[in-house]
PDB file of C-alpha atoms in Angstrom:
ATOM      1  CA  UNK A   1       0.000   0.000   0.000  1.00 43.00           C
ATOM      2  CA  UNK A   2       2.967   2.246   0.917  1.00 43.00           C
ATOM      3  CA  UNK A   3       4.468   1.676  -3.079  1.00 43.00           C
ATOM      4  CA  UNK A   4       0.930   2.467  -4.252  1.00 39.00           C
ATOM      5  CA  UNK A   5       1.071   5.800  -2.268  1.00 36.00           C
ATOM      6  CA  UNK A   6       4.127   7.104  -3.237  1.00 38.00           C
ATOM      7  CA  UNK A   7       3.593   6.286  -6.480  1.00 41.00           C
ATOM      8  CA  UNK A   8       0.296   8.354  -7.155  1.00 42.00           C
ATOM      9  CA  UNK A   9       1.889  11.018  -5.343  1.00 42.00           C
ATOM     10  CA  UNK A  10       4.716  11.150  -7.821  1.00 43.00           C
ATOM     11  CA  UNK A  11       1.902  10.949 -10.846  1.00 42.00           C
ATOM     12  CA  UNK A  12       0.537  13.895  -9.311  1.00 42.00           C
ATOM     13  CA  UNK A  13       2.806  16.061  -8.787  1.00 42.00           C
ATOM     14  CA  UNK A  14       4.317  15.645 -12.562  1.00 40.00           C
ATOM     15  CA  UNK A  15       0.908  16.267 -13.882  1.00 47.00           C
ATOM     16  CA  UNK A  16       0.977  19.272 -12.022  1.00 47.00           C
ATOM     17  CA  UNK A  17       4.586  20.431 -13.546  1.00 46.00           C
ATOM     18  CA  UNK A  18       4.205  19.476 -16.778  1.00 46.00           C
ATOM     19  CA  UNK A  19       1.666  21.932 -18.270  1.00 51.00           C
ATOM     20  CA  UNK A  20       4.422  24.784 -16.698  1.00 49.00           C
ATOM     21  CA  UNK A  21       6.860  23.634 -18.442  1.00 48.00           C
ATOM     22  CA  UNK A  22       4.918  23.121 -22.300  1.00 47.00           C
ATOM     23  CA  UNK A  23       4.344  26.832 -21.461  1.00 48.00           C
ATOM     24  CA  UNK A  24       7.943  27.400 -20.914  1.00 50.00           C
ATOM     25  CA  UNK A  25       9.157  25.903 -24.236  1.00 47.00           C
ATOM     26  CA  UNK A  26       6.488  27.298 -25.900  1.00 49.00           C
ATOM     27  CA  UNK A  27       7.299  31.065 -25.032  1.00 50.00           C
ATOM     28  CA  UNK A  28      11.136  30.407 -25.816  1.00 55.00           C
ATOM     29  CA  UNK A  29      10.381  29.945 -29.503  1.00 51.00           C
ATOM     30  CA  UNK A  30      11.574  28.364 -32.498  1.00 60.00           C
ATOM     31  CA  UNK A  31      15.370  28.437 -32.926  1.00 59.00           C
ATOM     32  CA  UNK A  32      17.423  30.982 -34.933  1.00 60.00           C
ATOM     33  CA  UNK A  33      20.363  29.753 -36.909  1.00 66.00           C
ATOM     34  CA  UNK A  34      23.398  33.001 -36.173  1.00 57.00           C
ATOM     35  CA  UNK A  35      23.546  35.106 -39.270  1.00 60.00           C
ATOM     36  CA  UNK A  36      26.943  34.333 -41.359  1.00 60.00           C
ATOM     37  CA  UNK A  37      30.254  36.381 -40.701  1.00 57.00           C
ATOM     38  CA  UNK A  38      30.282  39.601 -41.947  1.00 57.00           C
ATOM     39  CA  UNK A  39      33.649  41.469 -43.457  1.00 62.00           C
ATOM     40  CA  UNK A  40      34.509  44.245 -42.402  1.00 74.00           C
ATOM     41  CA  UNK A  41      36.867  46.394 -44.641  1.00 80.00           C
ATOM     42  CA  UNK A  42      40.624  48.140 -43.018  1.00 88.00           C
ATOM     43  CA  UNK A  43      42.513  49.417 -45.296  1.00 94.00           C
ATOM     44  CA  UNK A  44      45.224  49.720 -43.559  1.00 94.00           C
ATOM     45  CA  UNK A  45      48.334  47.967 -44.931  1.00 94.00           C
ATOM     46  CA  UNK A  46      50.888  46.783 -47.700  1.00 96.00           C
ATOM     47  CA  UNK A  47      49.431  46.934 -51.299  1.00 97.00           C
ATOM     48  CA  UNK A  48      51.185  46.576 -55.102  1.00 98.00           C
ATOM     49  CA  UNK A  49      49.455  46.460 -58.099  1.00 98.00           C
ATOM     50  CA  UNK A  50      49.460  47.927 -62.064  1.00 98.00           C
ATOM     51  CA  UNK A  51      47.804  50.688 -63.183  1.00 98.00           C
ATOM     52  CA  UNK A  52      47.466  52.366 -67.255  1.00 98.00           C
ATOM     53  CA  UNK A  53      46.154  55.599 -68.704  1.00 98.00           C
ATOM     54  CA  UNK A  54      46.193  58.412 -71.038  1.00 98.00           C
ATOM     55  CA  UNK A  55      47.708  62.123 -70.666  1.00 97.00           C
ATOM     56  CA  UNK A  56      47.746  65.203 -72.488  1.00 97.00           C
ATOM     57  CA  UNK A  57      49.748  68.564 -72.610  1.00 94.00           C
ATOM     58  CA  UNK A  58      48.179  71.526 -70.653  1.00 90.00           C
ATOM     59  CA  UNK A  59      49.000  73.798 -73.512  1.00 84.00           C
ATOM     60  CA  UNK A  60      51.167  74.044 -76.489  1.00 75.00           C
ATOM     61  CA  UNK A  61      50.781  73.336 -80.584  1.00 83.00           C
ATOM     62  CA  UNK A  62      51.459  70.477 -81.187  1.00 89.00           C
ATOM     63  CA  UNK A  63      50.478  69.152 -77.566  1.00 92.00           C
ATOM     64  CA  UNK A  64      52.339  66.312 -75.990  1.00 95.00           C
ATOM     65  CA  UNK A  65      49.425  63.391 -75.742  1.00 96.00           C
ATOM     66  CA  UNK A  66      49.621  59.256 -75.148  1.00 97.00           C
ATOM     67  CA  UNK A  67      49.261  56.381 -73.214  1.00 98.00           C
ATOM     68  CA  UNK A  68      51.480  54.932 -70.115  1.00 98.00           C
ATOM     69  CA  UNK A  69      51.766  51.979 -68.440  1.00 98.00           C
ATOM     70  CA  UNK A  70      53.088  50.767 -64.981  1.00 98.00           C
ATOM     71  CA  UNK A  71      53.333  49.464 -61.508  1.00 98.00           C
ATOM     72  CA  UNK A  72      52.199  50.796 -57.992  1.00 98.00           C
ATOM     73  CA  UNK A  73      53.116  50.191 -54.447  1.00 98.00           C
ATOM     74  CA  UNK A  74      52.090  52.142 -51.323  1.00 97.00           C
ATOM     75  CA  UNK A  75      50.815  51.780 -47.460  1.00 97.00           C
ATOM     76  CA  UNK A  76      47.227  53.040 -45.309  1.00 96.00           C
ATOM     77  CA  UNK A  77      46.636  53.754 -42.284  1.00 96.00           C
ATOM     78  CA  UNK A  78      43.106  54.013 -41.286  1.00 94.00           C
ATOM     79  CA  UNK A  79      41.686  55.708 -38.005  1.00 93.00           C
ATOM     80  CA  UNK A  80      38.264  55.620 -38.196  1.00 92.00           C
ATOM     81  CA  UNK A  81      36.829  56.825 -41.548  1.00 93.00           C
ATOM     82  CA  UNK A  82      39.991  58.559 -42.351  1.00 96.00           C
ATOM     83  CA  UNK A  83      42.466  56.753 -44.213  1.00 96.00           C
ATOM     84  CA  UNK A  84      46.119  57.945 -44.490  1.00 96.00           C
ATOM     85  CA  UNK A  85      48.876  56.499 -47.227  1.00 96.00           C
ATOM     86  CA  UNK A  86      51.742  56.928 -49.070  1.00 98.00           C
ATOM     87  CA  UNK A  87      52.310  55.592 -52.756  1.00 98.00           C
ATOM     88  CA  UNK A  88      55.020  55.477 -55.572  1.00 98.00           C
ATOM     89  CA  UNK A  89      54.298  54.345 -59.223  1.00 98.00           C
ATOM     90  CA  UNK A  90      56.676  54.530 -62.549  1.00 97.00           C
ATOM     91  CA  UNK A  91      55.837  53.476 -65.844  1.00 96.00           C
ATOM     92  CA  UNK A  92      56.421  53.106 -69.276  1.00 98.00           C
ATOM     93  CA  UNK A  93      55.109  56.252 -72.123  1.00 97.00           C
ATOM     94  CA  UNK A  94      54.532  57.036 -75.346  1.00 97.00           C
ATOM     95  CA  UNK A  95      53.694  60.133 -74.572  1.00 96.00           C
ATOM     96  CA  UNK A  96      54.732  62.763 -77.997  1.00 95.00           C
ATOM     97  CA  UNK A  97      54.244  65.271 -80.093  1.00 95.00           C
ATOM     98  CA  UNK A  98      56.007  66.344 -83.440  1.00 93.00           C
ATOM     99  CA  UNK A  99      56.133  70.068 -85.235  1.00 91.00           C
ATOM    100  CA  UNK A 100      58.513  70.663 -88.820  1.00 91.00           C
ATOM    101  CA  UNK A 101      59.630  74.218 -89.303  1.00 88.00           C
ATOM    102  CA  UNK A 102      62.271  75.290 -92.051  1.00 88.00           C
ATOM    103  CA  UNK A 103      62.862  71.694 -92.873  1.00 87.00           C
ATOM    104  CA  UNK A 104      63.511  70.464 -89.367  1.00 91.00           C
ATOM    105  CA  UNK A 105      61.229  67.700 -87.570  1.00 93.00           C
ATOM    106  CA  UNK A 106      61.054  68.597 -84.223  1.00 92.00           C
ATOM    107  CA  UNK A 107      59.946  65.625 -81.899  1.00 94.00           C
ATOM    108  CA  UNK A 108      59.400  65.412 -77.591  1.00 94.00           C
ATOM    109  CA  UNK A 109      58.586  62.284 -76.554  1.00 96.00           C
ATOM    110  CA  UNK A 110      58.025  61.284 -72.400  1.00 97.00           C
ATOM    111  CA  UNK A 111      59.189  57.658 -72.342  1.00 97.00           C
ATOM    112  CA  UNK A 112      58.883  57.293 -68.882  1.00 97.00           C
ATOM    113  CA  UNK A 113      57.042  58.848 -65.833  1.00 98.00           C
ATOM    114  CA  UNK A 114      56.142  58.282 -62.001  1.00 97.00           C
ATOM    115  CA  UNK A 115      55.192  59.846 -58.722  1.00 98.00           C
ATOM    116  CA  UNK A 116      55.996  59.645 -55.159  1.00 98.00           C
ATOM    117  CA  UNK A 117      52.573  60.942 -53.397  1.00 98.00           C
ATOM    118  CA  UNK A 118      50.602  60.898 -50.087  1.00 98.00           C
ATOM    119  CA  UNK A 119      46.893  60.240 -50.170  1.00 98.00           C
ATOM    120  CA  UNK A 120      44.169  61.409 -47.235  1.00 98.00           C
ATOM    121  CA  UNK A 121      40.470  59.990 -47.524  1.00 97.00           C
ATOM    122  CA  UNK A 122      37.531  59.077 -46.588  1.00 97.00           C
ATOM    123  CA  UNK A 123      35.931  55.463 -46.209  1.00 95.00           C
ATOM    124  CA  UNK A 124      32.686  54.321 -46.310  1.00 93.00           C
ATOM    125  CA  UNK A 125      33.725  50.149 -46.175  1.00 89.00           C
ATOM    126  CA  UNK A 126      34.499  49.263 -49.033  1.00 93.00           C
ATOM    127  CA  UNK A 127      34.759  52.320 -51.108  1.00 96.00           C
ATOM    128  CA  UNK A 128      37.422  55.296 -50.343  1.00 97.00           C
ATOM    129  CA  UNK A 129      37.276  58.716 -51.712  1.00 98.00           C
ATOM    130  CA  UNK A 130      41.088  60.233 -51.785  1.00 98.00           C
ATOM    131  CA  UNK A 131      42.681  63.673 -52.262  1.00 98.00           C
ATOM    132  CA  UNK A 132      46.648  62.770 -53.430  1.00 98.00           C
ATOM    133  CA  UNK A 133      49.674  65.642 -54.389  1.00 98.00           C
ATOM    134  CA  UNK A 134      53.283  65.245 -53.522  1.00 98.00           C
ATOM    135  CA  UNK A 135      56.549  64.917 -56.381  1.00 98.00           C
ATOM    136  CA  UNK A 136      56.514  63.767 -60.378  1.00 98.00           C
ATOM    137  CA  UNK A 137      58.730  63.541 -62.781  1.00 98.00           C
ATOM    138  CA  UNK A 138      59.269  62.797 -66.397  1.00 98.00           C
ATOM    139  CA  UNK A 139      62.199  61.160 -68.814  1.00 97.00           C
ATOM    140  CA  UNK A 140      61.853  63.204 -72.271  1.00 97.00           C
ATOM    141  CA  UNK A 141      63.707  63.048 -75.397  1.00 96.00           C
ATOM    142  CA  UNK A 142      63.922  65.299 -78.068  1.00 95.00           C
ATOM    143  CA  UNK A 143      64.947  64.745 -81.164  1.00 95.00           C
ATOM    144  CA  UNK A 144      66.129  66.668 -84.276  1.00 93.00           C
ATOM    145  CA  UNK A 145      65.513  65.229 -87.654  1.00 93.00           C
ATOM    146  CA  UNK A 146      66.885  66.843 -90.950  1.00 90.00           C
ATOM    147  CA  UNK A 147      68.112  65.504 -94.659  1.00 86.00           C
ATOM    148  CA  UNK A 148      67.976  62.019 -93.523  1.00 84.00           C
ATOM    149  CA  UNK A 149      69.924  62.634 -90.094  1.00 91.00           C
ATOM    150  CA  UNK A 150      68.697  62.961 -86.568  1.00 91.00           C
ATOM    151  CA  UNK A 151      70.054  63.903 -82.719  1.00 93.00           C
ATOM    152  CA  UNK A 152      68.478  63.418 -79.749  1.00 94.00           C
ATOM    153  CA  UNK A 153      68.813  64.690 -76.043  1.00 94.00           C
ATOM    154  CA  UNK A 154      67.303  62.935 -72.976  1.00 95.00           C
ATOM    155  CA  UNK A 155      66.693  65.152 -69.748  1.00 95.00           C
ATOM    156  CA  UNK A 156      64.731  64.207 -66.827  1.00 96.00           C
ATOM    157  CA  UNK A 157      61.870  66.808 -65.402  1.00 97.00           C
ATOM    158  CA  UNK A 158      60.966  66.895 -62.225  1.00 97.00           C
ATOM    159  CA  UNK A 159      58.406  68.964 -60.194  1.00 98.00           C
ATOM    160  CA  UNK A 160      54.700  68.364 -58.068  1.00 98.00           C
ATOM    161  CA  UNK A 161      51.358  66.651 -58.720  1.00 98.00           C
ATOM    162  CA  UNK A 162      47.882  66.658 -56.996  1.00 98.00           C
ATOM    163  CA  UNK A 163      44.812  65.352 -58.243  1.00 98.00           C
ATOM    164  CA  UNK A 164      41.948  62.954 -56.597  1.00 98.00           C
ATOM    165  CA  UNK A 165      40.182  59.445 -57.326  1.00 98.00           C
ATOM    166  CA  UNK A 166      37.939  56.877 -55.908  1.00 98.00           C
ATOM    167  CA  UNK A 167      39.349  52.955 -54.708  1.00 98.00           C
ATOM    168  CA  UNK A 168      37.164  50.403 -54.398  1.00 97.00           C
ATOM    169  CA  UNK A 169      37.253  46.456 -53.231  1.00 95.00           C
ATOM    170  CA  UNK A 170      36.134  43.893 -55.276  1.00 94.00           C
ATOM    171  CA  UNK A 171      36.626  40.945 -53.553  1.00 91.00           C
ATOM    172  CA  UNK A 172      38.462  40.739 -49.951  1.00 87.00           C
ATOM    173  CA  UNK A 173      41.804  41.741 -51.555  1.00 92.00           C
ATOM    174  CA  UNK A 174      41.707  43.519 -54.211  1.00 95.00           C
ATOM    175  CA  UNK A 175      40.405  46.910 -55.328  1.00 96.00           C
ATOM    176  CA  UNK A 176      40.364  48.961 -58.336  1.00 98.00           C
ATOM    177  CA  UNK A 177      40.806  52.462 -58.303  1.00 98.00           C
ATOM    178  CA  UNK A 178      40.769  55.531 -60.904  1.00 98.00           C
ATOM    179  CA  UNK A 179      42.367  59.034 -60.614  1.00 98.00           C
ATOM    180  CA  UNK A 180      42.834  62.089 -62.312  1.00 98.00           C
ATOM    181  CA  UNK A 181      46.272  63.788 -61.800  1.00 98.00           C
ATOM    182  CA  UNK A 182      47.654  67.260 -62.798  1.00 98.00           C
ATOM    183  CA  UNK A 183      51.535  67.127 -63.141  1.00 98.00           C
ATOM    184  CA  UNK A 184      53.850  69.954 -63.493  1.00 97.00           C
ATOM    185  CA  UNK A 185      57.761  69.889 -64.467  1.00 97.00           C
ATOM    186  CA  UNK A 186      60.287  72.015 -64.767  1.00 95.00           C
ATOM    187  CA  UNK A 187      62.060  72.910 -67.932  1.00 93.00           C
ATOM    188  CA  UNK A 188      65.508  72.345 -68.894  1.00 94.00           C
ATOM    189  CA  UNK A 189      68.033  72.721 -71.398  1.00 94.00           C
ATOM    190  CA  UNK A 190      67.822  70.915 -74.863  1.00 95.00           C
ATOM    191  CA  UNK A 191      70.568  71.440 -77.363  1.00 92.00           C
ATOM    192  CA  UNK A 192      71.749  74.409 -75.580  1.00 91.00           C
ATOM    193  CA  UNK A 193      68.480  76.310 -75.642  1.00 92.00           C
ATOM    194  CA  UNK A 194      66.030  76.543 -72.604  1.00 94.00           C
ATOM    195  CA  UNK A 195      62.830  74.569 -72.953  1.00 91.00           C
ATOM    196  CA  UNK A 196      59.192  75.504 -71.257  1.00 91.00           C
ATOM    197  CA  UNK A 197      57.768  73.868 -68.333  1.00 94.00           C
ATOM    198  CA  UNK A 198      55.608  70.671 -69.196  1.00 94.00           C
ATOM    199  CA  UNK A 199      52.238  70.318 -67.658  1.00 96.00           C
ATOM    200  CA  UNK A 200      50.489  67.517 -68.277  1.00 97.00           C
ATOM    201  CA  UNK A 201      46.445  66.055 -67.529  1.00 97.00           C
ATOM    202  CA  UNK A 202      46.409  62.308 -66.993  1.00 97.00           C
ATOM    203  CA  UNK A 203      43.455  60.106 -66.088  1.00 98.00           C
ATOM    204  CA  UNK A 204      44.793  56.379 -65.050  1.00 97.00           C
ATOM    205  CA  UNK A 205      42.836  53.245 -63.730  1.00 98.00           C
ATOM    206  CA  UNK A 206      44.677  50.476 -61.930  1.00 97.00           C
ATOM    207  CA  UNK A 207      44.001  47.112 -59.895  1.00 98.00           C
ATOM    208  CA  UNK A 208      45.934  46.624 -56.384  1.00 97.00           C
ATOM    209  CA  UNK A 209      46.297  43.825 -54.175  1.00 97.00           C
ATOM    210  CA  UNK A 210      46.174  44.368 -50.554  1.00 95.00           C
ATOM    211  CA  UNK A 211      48.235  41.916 -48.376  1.00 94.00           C
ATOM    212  CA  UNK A 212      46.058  42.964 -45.105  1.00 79.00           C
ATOM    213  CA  UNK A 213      42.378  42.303 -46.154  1.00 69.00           C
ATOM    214  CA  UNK A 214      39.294  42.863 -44.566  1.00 74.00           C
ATOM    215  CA  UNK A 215      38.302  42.029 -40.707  1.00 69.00           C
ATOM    216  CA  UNK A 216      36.172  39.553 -40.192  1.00 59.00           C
ATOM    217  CA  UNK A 217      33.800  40.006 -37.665  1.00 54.00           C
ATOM    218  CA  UNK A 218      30.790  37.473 -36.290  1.00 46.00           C
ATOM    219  CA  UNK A 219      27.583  39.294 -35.164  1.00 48.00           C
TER     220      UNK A 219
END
């Protein structure tokens, strides 16, 4: 009698628990699978890439106008919103024009150019918005063709650039970015005579690779 006792004590009391606890369950609701890892884009570190483009002469007739080609490498630091960097490029041009006067062929030609720059901007994740300006220069040749024969002279130009553009990533490490720059250089001596300054308008796109990546973050 004492087993039955305890036993429809115990069958009571669970039927009095178990309705509390249905209710329990039931207000906790169905399960949520945790959304996927998100990336967050830094932009601060290492990057190299290539970059191409098209410039023109400021003034002049004939004006100096072609294509270049090269390779980039530069560093961010990012604090916030603001990102900070540094950057050099060089290249290959064809950059040229040609004027004939009293039987003489007259041709400047920039075969190669560069920059050494700093860059401040703005971020908004994946997208960064970028004032640049710092030194340029240009090799030139000029050559002197007449009857059949021809000299040349080489100097290099140097001087300052500033300009802006727009970088953006593509996939977690790597961007693409285009800029328009305004370069000015210094004259120099050609043949014995003084030459005027060159200033030049160049709009170049390029594709970098950043060794840092994004941050990866799980919300």
């Amino acid at each position: 009698m004492r087993n039955v006792l305890l036993a429809s004590a115990g069958m009571f009391a669970l039927s009095a628990i178990a309705p509390a606890m249905a209710a329990d369950l039931a207000a906790r609701g169905p399960y949520v699978k945790a959304p996927p890892p998100v990336a967050i884009y830094n932009w601060t570190g290492f990057y190299i890439g290539g970059f191409g483009g098209y410039a023109s002469e400021d003034s002049g007739n004939p004006k100096m106008e072609g294509g270049f080609a090269g390779g980039t490498i530069g560093y961010n630091w990012q604090a916030g919103n603001i990102v900070y960097g540094i950057e050099a490029d060089g290249g290959w041009a064809d950059v040229n024009a040609s004027a004939s006067a009293f039987g003489i062929t007259a041709t400047s030609k920039i075969d190669a150019l560069g920059t050494a720059r700093g860059r401040i901007g703005f971020a908004v994740d994946k997208v960064l918005f970028y004032g640049t300006g710092g030194y340029a220069w240009v090799d030139n040749k000029l050559t002197l063709s007449a009857g059949g024969v021809s000299a040349s002279q080489s100097n290099f130009h140097s001087g300052w650039t500033v300009g802006a553009g727009i970088e953006a990533f593509i996939a977690p490490q790597w961007s693409i970015k285009g800029e328009y720059l305004y370069r000015s250089l210094g004259g120099e001596t050609y043949f014995g005579v003084p030459s005027a300054d060159i200033n030049l308008h160049s709009v170049q796109f390029g594709v970098n690779y950043h060794f840092g990546g994004p941050i990866v973050a799980k919300y």
